[in-house]
Amino acid sequence: MKTTVRTTRLELAEPLRISRSTMAARDAVWLTVERGGLRGHGEAVASTYFGLDARTLVRLLRDAATAIERCGDPETALGAVRAGELAGPGTPPAVTAAVESALLDLVGKRAGAPVHQLLGSLIPPTAATARTIGITTPERAAVLAHCLAEAGFTLIKAKAGAADPEEDLARIRTIREYAPHARVLLDPNGAWSVAQAEELLPRYAELGVEAVEQPIAPGTPEALAVLAAGSPLPLIADEDAVSYEDARRLAGRVQGINVKLAKCGGVHAALRIAELLAGSGTDLMLGCLTASTLGIAPAVHLADRARWVDLDGHLLLAHDPWTGIGGADGTVRAGDRLGLGIRPRVAGYPTASALTATTPSERPRRADLA
């Protein structure tokens, strides 16, 4: 197998302000794995919150690429990823997720199957995705909400955590006015104290907000669970639910857990959490970081397993270098194309041969992929 690592810059269409920062762009690192003229691709994005810059991601993905090449074939390498044998101790989940993505993409192409079929879903998943409105003025929120409603979005996620809580409330009133038929999620990114949350949650319930993500600062999941027990709105853990063990501690104690592949370690890790949550009273939310279609696509193949889907990272970009999962009309779709089902917008990288299937005689049996 041959591997390559490439860095690119993803510019947002407009800066996104949340309670702890404002982002206008982020670096992305792409891993490509090639075997027999076919290529699989994965993406990891830099994140200040997770302490990952592009230089670190490049180094870690090159280390992973060396380990992949030693495996001989992508199916063996994918098995090693799932067994925790390919990445070294302490490898960030975002790196594991990108490696798994590239291998799933390639294995699917070699098998003549889209990724969702490798995961056991015969029908391509489709889901209404949330679209994020950052902390902004009511006037700007009105324009965005109206445009999203006109485009077909039925789920809007509004960021909260402004210094003045009344500013957030005014923004939600505006969104409700200009997108009256949309469901609304709220995400303060841990900006509230427990006392603020207890005061604000009933007010957001009156405004028709459907659920609130991580209202209080992460680090005290017990406090989040206690708050959820008395909340008039469903509470969804995000920053307090990074790993499988985090999810295990909160299962049945909060109303939802936001699973992001870059946070938990990829598709296989997300499926383990989904299995854990089944029947617990805690629903699954699928979220994402701001990323290209390449970074979002693996989660789209799981979208039919979630109550809430927030896979809009690619929709926030000024230019998405990949295409294939939709979303501009409010719905993301996995489709029937092989592997992740995505393709570059600009010819030349990757080459066209990366998007074609092998002949049936060259395809591994699906049983080998379980």
PDB file of N, CA and C in Angstrom, residues 244-342:
ATOM      1  N   TYR A 244     -15.934   6.514  25.314  1.00  0.00           N
ATOM      2  CA  TYR A 244     -16.915   5.480  25.650  1.00  0.00           C
ATOM      3  C   TYR A 244     -17.184   5.482  27.151  1.00  0.00           C
ATOM      4  N   GLU A 245     -16.142   5.612  27.962  1.00  0.00           N
ATOM      5  CA  GLU A 245     -16.318   5.618  29.412  1.00  0.00           C
ATOM      6  C   GLU A 245     -17.124   6.829  29.873  1.00  0.00           C
ATOM      7  N   ASP A 246     -16.918   7.983  29.227  1.00  0.00           N
ATOM      8  CA  ASP A 246     -17.735   9.157  29.535  1.00  0.00           C
ATOM      9  C   ASP A 246     -19.204   8.866  29.258  1.00  0.00           C
ATOM     10  N   ALA A 247     -19.455   8.248  28.093  1.00  0.00           N
ATOM     11  CA  ALA A 247     -20.837   7.918  27.728  1.00  0.00           C
ATOM     12  C   ALA A 247     -21.435   6.913  28.706  1.00  0.00           C
ATOM     13  N   ARG A 248     -20.634   5.967  29.134  1.00  0.00           N
ATOM     14  CA  ARG A 248     -21.124   4.956  30.083  1.00  0.00           C
ATOM     15  C   ARG A 248     -21.549   5.612  31.393  1.00  0.00           C
ATOM     16  N   ARG A 249     -20.781   6.591  31.856  1.00  0.00           N
ATOM     17  CA  ARG A 249     -21.112   7.256  33.118  1.00  0.00           C
ATOM     18  C   ARG A 249     -22.397   8.084  33.015  1.00  0.00           C
ATOM     19  N   LEU A 250     -22.696   8.571  31.813  1.00  0.00           N
ATOM     20  CA  LEU A 250     -23.844   9.457  31.649  1.00  0.00           C
ATOM     21  C   LEU A 250     -25.064   8.766  31.046  1.00  0.00           C
ATOM     22  N   ALA A 251     -24.905   7.555  30.557  1.00  0.00           N
ATOM     23  CA  ALA A 251     -26.032   6.847  29.935  1.00  0.00           C
ATOM     24  C   ALA A 251     -27.181   6.717  30.931  1.00  0.00           C
ATOM     25  N   GLY A 252     -28.367   7.123  30.499  1.00  0.00           N
ATOM     26  CA  GLY A 252     -29.536   7.067  31.362  1.00  0.00           C
ATOM     27  C   GLY A 252     -29.660   8.231  32.322  1.00  0.00           C
ATOM     28  N   ARG A 253     -28.691   9.139  32.306  1.00  0.00           N
ATOM     29  CA  ARG A 253     -28.692  10.248  33.269  1.00  0.00           C
ATOM     30  C   ARG A 253     -28.818  11.607  32.590  1.00  0.00           C
ATOM     31  N   VAL A 254     -28.583  11.649  31.287  1.00  0.00           N
ATOM     32  CA  VAL A 254     -28.868  12.834  30.482  1.00  0.00           C
ATOM     33  C   VAL A 254     -29.754  12.369  29.336  1.00  0.00           C
ATOM     34  N   GLN A 255     -30.372  13.310  28.665  1.00  0.00           N
ATOM     35  CA  GLN A 255     -31.316  12.917  27.614  1.00  0.00           C
ATOM     36  C   GLN A 255     -30.649  12.636  26.284  1.00  0.00           C
ATOM     37  N   GLY A 256     -29.427  13.101  26.112  1.00  0.00           N
ATOM     38  CA  GLY A 256     -28.727  12.861  24.856  1.00  0.00           C
ATOM     39  C   GLY A 256     -27.224  12.955  25.029  1.00  0.00           C
ATOM     40  N   ILE A 257     -26.495  12.328  24.118  1.00  0.00           N
ATOM     41  CA  ILE A 257     -25.040  12.440  24.063  1.00  0.00           C
ATOM     42  C   ILE A 257     -24.651  12.748  22.622  1.00  0.00           C
ATOM     43  N   ASN A 258     -23.865  13.823  22.467  1.00  0.00           N
ATOM     44  CA  ASN A 258     -23.394  14.225  21.146  1.00  0.00           C
ATOM     45  C   ASN A 258     -22.109  13.468  20.825  1.00  0.00           C
ATOM     46  N   VAL A 259     -22.197  12.566  19.870  1.00  0.00           N
ATOM     47  CA  VAL A 259     -21.047  11.765  19.459  1.00  0.00           C
ATOM     48  C   VAL A 259     -20.448  12.380  18.198  1.00  0.00           C
ATOM     49  N   LYS A 260     -19.193  12.781  18.287  1.00  0.00           N
ATOM     50  CA  LYS A 260     -18.441  13.282  17.141  1.00  0.00           C
ATOM     51  C   LYS A 260     -17.306  12.306  16.862  1.00  0.00           C
ATOM     52  N   LEU A 261     -17.134  11.919  15.611  1.00  0.00           N
ATOM     53  CA  LEU A 261     -16.125  10.913  15.298  1.00  0.00           C
ATOM     54  C   LEU A 261     -14.732  11.384  15.684  1.00  0.00           C
ATOM     55  N   ALA A 262     -14.449  12.662  15.484  1.00  0.00           N
ATOM     56  CA  ALA A 262     -13.133  13.185  15.838  1.00  0.00           C
ATOM     57  C   ALA A 262     -12.918  13.241  17.339  1.00  0.00           C
ATOM     58  N   LYS A 263     -13.991  13.139  18.086  1.00  0.00           N
ATOM     59  CA  LYS A 263     -13.929  13.204  19.548  1.00  0.00           C
ATOM     60  C   LYS A 263     -13.829  11.813  20.160  1.00  0.00           C
ATOM     61  N   CYS A 264     -14.558  10.849  19.572  1.00  0.00           N
ATOM     62  CA  CYS A 264     -14.602   9.505  20.172  1.00  0.00           C
ATOM     63  C   CYS A 264     -13.617   8.538  19.532  1.00  0.00           C
ATOM     64  N   GLY A 265     -13.175   8.816  18.290  1.00  0.00           N
ATOM     65  CA  GLY A 265     -12.198   7.940  17.663  1.00  0.00           C
ATOM     66  C   GLY A 265     -12.666   7.240  16.408  1.00  0.00           C
ATOM     67  N   GLY A 266     -13.785   7.674  15.819  1.00  0.00           N
ATOM     68  CA  GLY A 266     -14.197   7.133  14.536  1.00  0.00           C
ATOM     69  C   GLY A 266     -15.491   6.358  14.552  1.00  0.00           C
ATOM     70  N   VAL A 267     -15.795   5.754  13.402  1.00  0.00           N
ATOM     71  CA  VAL A 267     -17.066   5.070  13.184  1.00  0.00           C
ATOM     72  C   VAL A 267     -17.244   3.899  14.140  1.00  0.00           C
ATOM     73  N   HIS A 268     -16.230   3.067  14.274  1.00  0.00           N
ATOM     74  CA  HIS A 268     -16.351   1.891  15.143  1.00  0.00           C
ATOM     75  C   HIS A 268     -16.613   2.312  16.588  1.00  0.00           C
ATOM     76  N   ALA A 269     -15.904   3.338  17.060  1.00  0.00           N
ATOM     77  CA  ALA A 269     -16.110   3.833  18.422  1.00  0.00           C
ATOM     78  C   ALA A 269     -17.506   4.416  18.577  1.00  0.00           C
ATOM     79  N   ALA A 270     -17.994   5.120  17.550  1.00  0.00           N
ATOM     80  CA  ALA A 270     -19.340   5.681  17.613  1.00  0.00           C
ATOM     81  C   ALA A 270     -20.394   4.583  17.678  1.00  0.00           C
ATOM     82  N   LEU A 271     -20.192   3.507  16.941  1.00  0.00           N
ATOM     83  CA  LEU A 271     -21.142   2.391  16.976  1.00  0.00           C
ATOM     84  C   LEU A 271     -21.168   1.731  18.358  1.00  0.00           C
ATOM     85  N   ARG A 272     -20.034   1.649  19.006  1.00  0.00           N
ATOM     86  CA  ARG A 272     -19.993   1.090  20.357  1.00  0.00           C
ATOM     87  C   ARG A 272     -20.795   1.961  21.319  1.00  0.00           C
ATOM     88  N   ILE A 273     -20.677   3.277  21.180  1.00  0.00           N
ATOM     89  CA  ILE A 273     -21.433   4.179  22.049  1.00  0.00           C
ATOM     90  C   ILE A 273     -22.926   4.078  21.739  1.00  0.00           C
ATOM     91  N   ALA A 274     -23.274   3.993  20.454  1.00  0.00           N
ATOM     92  CA  ALA A 274     -24.678   3.861  20.084  1.00  0.00           C
ATOM     93  C   ALA A 274     -25.280   2.589  20.681  1.00  0.00           C
ATOM     94  N   GLU A 275     -24.520   1.517  20.653  1.00  0.00           N
ATOM     95  CA  GLU A 275     -24.996   0.259  21.244  1.00  0.00           C
ATOM     96  C   GLU A 275     -25.163   0.403  22.751  1.00  0.00           C
ATOM     97  N   LEU A 276     -24.229   1.095  23.379  1.00  0.00           N
ATOM     98  CA  LEU A 276     -24.308   1.335  24.818  1.00  0.00           C
ATOM     99  C   LEU A 276     -25.566   2.119  25.184  1.00  0.00           C
ATOM    100  N   LEU A 277     -25.896   3.116  24.386  1.00  0.00           N
ATOM    101  CA  LEU A 277     -27.018   3.998  24.712  1.00  0.00           C
ATOM    102  C   LEU A 277     -28.371   3.370  24.426  1.00  0.00           C
ATOM    103  N   ALA A 278     -28.413   2.386  23.533  1.00  0.00           N
ATOM    104  CA  ALA A 278     -29.691   1.798  23.132  1.00  0.00           C
ATOM    105  C   ALA A 278     -30.456   1.287  24.352  1.00  0.00           C
ATOM    106  N   GLY A 279     -31.675   1.776  24.524  1.00  0.00           N
ATOM    107  CA  GLY A 279     -32.515   1.340  25.625  1.00  0.00           C
ATOM    108  C   GLY A 279     -32.206   1.976  26.960  1.00  0.00           C
ATOM    109  N   SER A 280     -31.232   2.896  27.006  1.00  0.00           N
ATOM    110  CA  SER A 280     -30.839   3.501  28.287  1.00  0.00           C
ATOM    111  C   SER A 280     -31.678   4.710  28.652  1.00  0.00           C
ATOM    112  N   GLY A 281     -32.433   5.229  27.694  1.00  0.00           N
ATOM    113  CA  GLY A 281     -33.150   6.477  27.920  1.00  0.00           C
ATOM    114  C   GLY A 281     -32.365   7.690  27.476  1.00  0.00           C
ATOM    115  N   THR A 282     -31.144   7.484  27.004  1.00  0.00           N
ATOM    116  CA  THR A 282     -30.312   8.556  26.467  1.00  0.00           C
ATOM    117  C   THR A 282     -30.209   8.384  24.962  1.00  0.00           C
ATOM    118  N   ASP A 283     -30.580   9.420  24.222  1.00  0.00           N
ATOM    119  CA  ASP A 283     -30.578   9.334  22.762  1.00  0.00           C
ATOM    120  C   ASP A 283     -29.245   9.779  22.184  1.00  0.00           C
ATOM    121  N   LEU A 284     -28.993   9.319  20.963  1.00  0.00           N
ATOM    122  CA  LEU A 284     -27.752   9.631  20.263  1.00  0.00           C
ATOM    123  C   LEU A 284     -27.921  10.884  19.409  1.00  0.00           C
ATOM    124  N   MET A 285     -26.959  11.759  19.515  1.00  0.00           N
ATOM    125  CA  MET A 285     -26.834  12.885  18.587  1.00  0.00           C
ATOM    126  C   MET A 285     -25.532  12.687  17.826  1.00  0.00           C
ATOM    127  N   LEU A 286     -25.537  12.916  16.538  1.00  0.00           N
ATOM    128  CA  LEU A 286     -24.314  12.858  15.739  1.00  0.00           C
ATOM    129  C   LEU A 286     -23.900  14.282  15.412  1.00  0.00           C
ATOM    130  N   GLY A 287     -22.737  14.680  15.881  1.00  0.00           N
ATOM    131  CA  GLY A 287     -22.227  16.020  15.637  1.00  0.00           C
ATOM    132  C   GLY A 287     -20.937  15.983  14.859  1.00  0.00           C
ATOM    133  N   CYS A 288     -20.321  17.144  14.708  1.00  0.00           N
ATOM    134  CA  CYS A 288     -19.098  17.222  13.911  1.00  0.00           C
ATOM    135  C   CYS A 288     -18.329  18.478  14.290  1.00  0.00           C
ATOM    136  N   LEU A 289     -17.100  18.543  13.817  1.00  0.00           N
ATOM    137  CA  LEU A 289     -16.336  19.778  13.830  1.00  0.00           C
ATOM    138  C   LEU A 289     -16.516  20.443  12.465  1.00  0.00           C
ATOM    139  N   THR A 290     -16.119  21.694  12.366  1.00  0.00           N
ATOM    140  CA  THR A 290     -16.104  22.326  11.053  1.00  0.00           C
ATOM    141  C   THR A 290     -15.048  21.628  10.215  1.00  0.00           C
ATOM    142  N   ALA A 291     -15.463  21.051   9.096  1.00  0.00           N
ATOM    143  CA  ALA A 291     -14.585  20.229   8.279  1.00  0.00           C
ATOM    144  C   ALA A 291     -15.145  20.184   6.870  1.00  0.00           C
ATOM    145  N   SER A 292     -14.398  19.583   5.962  1.00  0.00           N
ATOM    146  CA  SER A 292     -14.897  19.430   4.597  1.00  0.00           C
ATOM    147  C   SER A 292     -15.836  18.236   4.516  1.00  0.00           C
ATOM    148  N   THR A 293     -16.439  18.046   3.359  1.00  0.00           N
ATOM    149  CA  THR A 293     -17.272  16.872   3.123  1.00  0.00           C
ATOM    150  C   THR A 293     -16.519  15.589   3.456  1.00  0.00           C
ATOM    151  N   LEU A 294     -15.220  15.553   3.161  1.00  0.00           N
ATOM    152  CA  LEU A 294     -14.423  14.363   3.479  1.00  0.00           C
ATOM    153  C   LEU A 294     -14.470  14.066   4.977  1.00  0.00           C
ATOM    154  N   GLY A 295     -14.363  15.079   5.805  1.00  0.00           N
ATOM    155  CA  GLY A 295     -14.385  14.867   7.247  1.00  0.00           C
ATOM    156  C   GLY A 295     -15.750  14.527   7.796  1.00  0.00           C
ATOM    157  N   ILE A 296     -16.808  14.974   7.110  1.00  0.00           N
ATOM    158  CA  ILE A 296     -18.168  14.749   7.586  1.00  0.00           C
ATOM    159  C   ILE A 296     -18.731  13.420   7.095  1.00  0.00           C
ATOM    160  N   ALA A 297     -18.297  12.958   5.931  1.00  0.00           N
ATOM    161  CA  ALA A 297     -18.922  11.815   5.256  1.00  0.00           C
ATOM    162  C   ALA A 297     -19.028  10.548   6.107  1.00  0.00           C
ATOM    163  N   PRO A 298     -17.993  10.136   6.852  1.00  0.00           N
ATOM    164  CA  PRO A 298     -18.151   8.895   7.618  1.00  0.00           C
ATOM    165  C   PRO A 298     -19.348   8.919   8.562  1.00  0.00           C
ATOM    166  N   ALA A 299     -19.604  10.063   9.198  1.00  0.00           N
ATOM    167  CA  ALA A 299     -20.735  10.150  10.120  1.00  0.00           C
ATOM    168  C   ALA A 299     -22.071  10.082   9.391  1.00  0.00           C
ATOM    169  N   VAL A 300     -22.126  10.551   8.142  1.00  0.00           N
ATOM    170  CA  VAL A 300     -23.375  10.493   7.389  1.00  0.00           C
ATOM    171  C   VAL A 300     -23.812   9.044   7.195  1.00  0.00           C
ATOM    172  N   HIS A 301     -22.844   8.137   7.086  1.00  0.00           N
ATOM    173  CA  HIS A 301     -23.180   6.719   6.923  1.00  0.00           C
ATOM    174  C   HIS A 301     -23.756   6.112   8.206  1.00  0.00           C
ATOM    175  N   LEU A 302     -23.769   6.890   9.293  1.00  0.00           N
ATOM    176  CA  LEU A 302     -24.374   6.455  10.556  1.00  0.00           C
ATOM    177  C   LEU A 302     -25.633   7.242  10.886  1.00  0.00           C
ATOM    178  N   ALA A 303     -26.035   8.147   9.995  1.00  0.00           N
ATOM    179  CA  ALA A 303     -27.044   9.143  10.348  1.00  0.00           C
ATOM    180  C   ALA A 303     -28.395   8.545  10.701  1.00  0.00           C
ATOM    181  N   ASP A 304     -28.683   7.351  10.213  1.00  0.00           N
ATOM    182  CA  ASP A 304     -29.978   6.742  10.511  1.00  0.00           C
ATOM    183  C   ASP A 304     -30.061   6.199  11.927  1.00  0.00           C
ATOM    184  N   ARG A 305     -28.973   6.259  12.672  1.00  0.00           N
ATOM    185  CA  ARG A 305     -28.956   5.744  14.036  1.00  0.00           C
ATOM    186  C   ARG A 305     -29.184   6.828  15.093  1.00  0.00           C
ATOM    187  N   ALA A 306     -29.307   8.092  14.686  1.00  0.00           N
ATOM    188  CA  ALA A 306     -29.322   9.201  15.639  1.00  0.00           C
ATOM    189  C   ALA A 306     -30.690   9.880  15.702  1.00  0.00           C
ATOM    190  N   ARG A 307     -31.035  10.367  16.882  1.00  0.00           N
ATOM    191  CA  ARG A 307     -32.248  11.183  17.045  1.00  0.00           C
ATOM    192  C   ARG A 307     -32.019  12.588  16.515  1.00  0.00           C
ATOM    193  N   TRP A 308     -30.845  13.153  16.825  1.00  0.00           N
ATOM    194  CA  TRP A 308     -30.488  14.479  16.327  1.00  0.00           C
ATOM    195  C   TRP A 308     -29.248  14.351  15.462  1.00  0.00           C
ATOM    196  N   VAL A 309     -29.247  15.016  14.322  1.00  0.00           N
ATOM    197  CA  VAL A 309     -28.102  15.005  13.409  1.00  0.00           C
ATOM    198  C   VAL A 309     -27.640  16.441  13.194  1.00  0.00           C
ATOM    199  N   ASP A 310     -26.376  16.676  13.462  1.00  0.00           N
ATOM    200  CA  ASP A 310     -25.787  18.008  13.314  1.00  0.00           C
ATOM    201  C   ASP A 310     -24.501  17.854  12.504  1.00  0.00           C
ATOM    202  N   LEU A 311     -24.664  17.597  11.223  1.00  0.00           N
ATOM    203  CA  LEU A 311     -23.535  17.324  10.328  1.00  0.00           C
ATOM    204  C   LEU A 311     -23.474  18.412   9.259  1.00  0.00           C
ATOM    205  N   ASP A 312     -23.185  19.617   9.723  1.00  0.00           N
ATOM    206  CA  ASP A 312     -23.197  20.777   8.826  1.00  0.00           C
ATOM    207  C   ASP A 312     -21.834  21.429   8.679  1.00  0.00           C
ATOM    208  N   GLY A 313     -20.774  20.789   9.185  1.00  0.00           N
ATOM    209  CA  GLY A 313     -19.456  21.428   9.162  1.00  0.00           C
ATOM    210  C   GLY A 313     -19.028  21.867   7.778  1.00  0.00           C
ATOM    211  N   HIS A 314     -19.345  21.060   6.760  1.00  0.00           N
ATOM    212  CA  HIS A 314     -18.962  21.393   5.389  1.00  0.00           C
ATOM    213  C   HIS A 314     -19.787  22.544   4.827  1.00  0.00           C
ATOM    214  N   LEU A 315     -20.982  22.746   5.382  1.00  0.00           N
ATOM    215  CA  LEU A 315     -21.860  23.806   4.891  1.00  0.00           C
ATOM    216  C   LEU A 315     -21.421  25.181   5.370  1.00  0.00           C
ATOM    217  N   LEU A 316     -20.510  25.232   6.333  1.00  0.00           N
ATOM    218  CA  LEU A 316     -20.022  26.503   6.865  1.00  0.00           C
ATOM    219  C   LEU A 316     -18.839  27.056   6.076  1.00  0.00           C
ATOM    220  N   LEU A 317     -18.341  26.273   5.107  1.00  0.00           N
ATOM    221  CA  LEU A 317     -17.129  26.643   4.398  1.00  0.00           C
ATOM    222  C   LEU A 317     -17.411  27.557   3.212  1.00  0.00           C
ATOM    223  N   ALA A 318     -16.445  28.438   2.917  1.00  0.00           N
ATOM    224  CA  ALA A 318     -16.527  29.260   1.716  1.00  0.00           C
ATOM    225  C   ALA A 318     -16.346  28.398   0.473  1.00  0.00           C
ATOM    226  N   HIS A 319     -15.492  27.402   0.572  1.00  0.00           N
ATOM    227  CA  HIS A 319     -15.280  26.464  -0.534  1.00  0.00           C
ATOM    228  C   HIS A 319     -14.995  25.094   0.042  1.00  0.00           C
ATOM    229  N   ASP A 320     -15.849  24.152  -0.274  1.00  0.00           N
ATOM    230  CA  ASP A 320     -15.668  22.768   0.157  1.00  0.00           C
ATOM    231  C   ASP A 320     -14.943  22.015  -0.965  1.00  0.00           C
ATOM    232  N   PRO A 321     -13.740  21.500  -0.714  1.00  0.00           N
ATOM    233  CA  PRO A 321     -12.996  20.834  -1.789  1.00  0.00           C
ATOM    234  C   PRO A 321     -13.560  19.477  -2.196  1.00  0.00           C
ATOM    235  N   TRP A 322     -14.535  18.956  -1.455  1.00  0.00           N
ATOM    236  CA  TRP A 322     -15.134  17.663  -1.764  1.00  0.00           C
ATOM    237  C   TRP A 322     -16.637  17.804  -1.901  1.00  0.00           C
ATOM    238  N   THR A 323     -17.272  16.843  -2.518  1.00  0.00           N
ATOM    239  CA  THR A 323     -18.730  16.837  -2.646  1.00  0.00           C
ATOM    240  C   THR A 323     -19.233  15.403  -2.573  1.00  0.00           C
ATOM    241  N   GLY A 324     -20.541  15.233  -2.315  1.00  0.00           N
ATOM    242  CA  GLY A 324     -21.082  13.886  -2.346  1.00  0.00           C
ATOM    243  C   GLY A 324     -22.055  13.526  -1.241  1.00  0.00           C
ATOM    244  N   ILE A 325     -22.252  14.421  -0.249  1.00  0.00           N
ATOM    245  CA  ILE A 325     -23.177  14.090   0.838  1.00  0.00           C
ATOM    246  C   ILE A 325     -24.338  15.070   0.936  1.00  0.00           C
ATOM    247  N   GLY A 326     -24.373  16.066   0.051  1.00  0.00           N
ATOM    248  CA  GLY A 326     -25.484  17.014   0.069  1.00  0.00           C
ATOM    249  C   GLY A 326     -25.488  17.877   1.316  1.00  0.00           C
ATOM    250  N   GLY A 327     -26.685  18.299   1.720  1.00  0.00           N
ATOM    251  CA  GLY A 327     -26.834  19.086   2.935  1.00  0.00           C
ATOM    252  C   GLY A 327     -27.318  20.499   2.706  1.00  0.00           C
ATOM    253  N   ALA A 328     -27.115  21.056   1.513  1.00  0.00           N
ATOM    254  CA  ALA A 328     -27.489  22.441   1.267  1.00  0.00           C
ATOM    255  C   ALA A 328     -28.990  22.656   1.341  1.00  0.00           C
ATOM    256  N   ASP A 329     -29.770  21.583   1.171  1.00  0.00           N
ATOM    257  CA  ASP A 329     -31.224  21.684   1.275  1.00  0.00           C
ATOM    258  C   ASP A 329     -31.736  21.224   2.633  1.00  0.00           C
ATOM    259  N   GLY A 330     -30.822  21.030   3.579  1.00  0.00           N
ATOM    260  CA  GLY A 330     -31.210  20.614   4.917  1.00  0.00           C
ATOM    261  C   GLY A 330     -31.163  19.125   5.162  1.00  0.00           C
ATOM    262  N   THR A 331     -30.787  18.345   4.165  1.00  0.00           N
ATOM    263  CA  THR A 331     -30.728  16.893   4.304  1.00  0.00           C
ATOM    264  C   THR A 331     -29.374  16.385   3.838  1.00  0.00           C
ATOM    265  N   VAL A 332     -28.709  15.569   4.670  1.00  0.00           N
ATOM    266  CA  VAL A 332     -27.477  14.902   4.255  1.00  0.00           C
ATOM    267  C   VAL A 332     -27.826  13.490   3.807  1.00  0.00           C
ATOM    268  N   ARG A 333     -27.072  12.985   2.820  1.00  0.00           N
ATOM    269  CA  ARG A 333     -27.381  11.702   2.194  1.00  0.00           C
ATOM    270  C   ARG A 333     -26.102  10.920   1.961  1.00  0.00           C
ATOM    271  N   ALA A 334     -26.123   9.648   2.318  1.00  0.00           N
ATOM    272  CA  ALA A 334     -24.954   8.811   2.100  1.00  0.00           C
ATOM    273  C   ALA A 334     -24.819   8.392   0.638  1.00  0.00           C
ATOM    274  N   GLY A 335     -25.909   8.048  -0.032  1.00  0.00           N
ATOM    275  CA  GLY A 335     -25.857   7.669  -1.434  1.00  0.00           C
ATOM    276  C   GLY A 335     -25.357   6.251  -1.649  1.00  0.00           C
ATOM    277  N   ASP A 336     -25.292   5.862  -2.932  1.00  0.00           N
ATOM    278  CA  ASP A 336     -24.916   4.499  -3.309  1.00  0.00           C
ATOM    279  C   ASP A 336     -23.515   4.392  -3.886  1.00  0.00           C
ATOM    280  N   ARG A 337     -22.782   5.487  -3.951  1.00  0.00           N
ATOM    281  CA  ARG A 337     -21.425   5.416  -4.493  1.00  0.00           C
ATOM    282  C   ARG A 337     -20.541   4.581  -3.576  1.00  0.00           C
ATOM    283  N   LEU A 338     -19.502   4.017  -4.142  1.00  0.00           N
ATOM    284  CA  LEU A 338     -18.651   3.106  -3.381  1.00  0.00           C
ATOM    285  C   LEU A 338     -17.843   3.855  -2.321  1.00  0.00           C
ATOM    286  N   GLY A 339     -17.485   3.140  -1.262  1.00  0.00           N
ATOM    287  CA  GLY A 339     -16.717   3.732  -0.178  1.00  0.00           C
ATOM    288  C   GLY A 339     -17.514   4.827   0.508  1.00  0.00           C
ATOM    289  N   LEU A 340     -16.853   5.935   0.797  1.00  0.00           N
ATOM    290  CA  LEU A 340     -17.533   7.060   1.433  1.00  0.00           C
ATOM    291  C   LEU A 340     -18.494   7.763   0.485  1.00  0.00           C
ATOM    292  N   GLY A 341     -18.358   7.523  -0.809  1.00  0.00           N
ATOM    293  CA  GLY A 341     -19.278   8.101  -1.781  1.00  0.00           C
ATOM    294  C   GLY A 341     -19.004   9.549  -2.112  1.00  0.00           C
ATOM    295  N   ILE A 342     -17.796  10.028  -1.853  1.00  0.00           N
ATOM    296  CA  ILE A 342     -17.482  11.428  -2.113  1.00  0.00           C
ATOM    297  C   ILE A 342     -16.483  11.526  -3.263  1.00  0.00           C
TER     298      ILE A 342
END
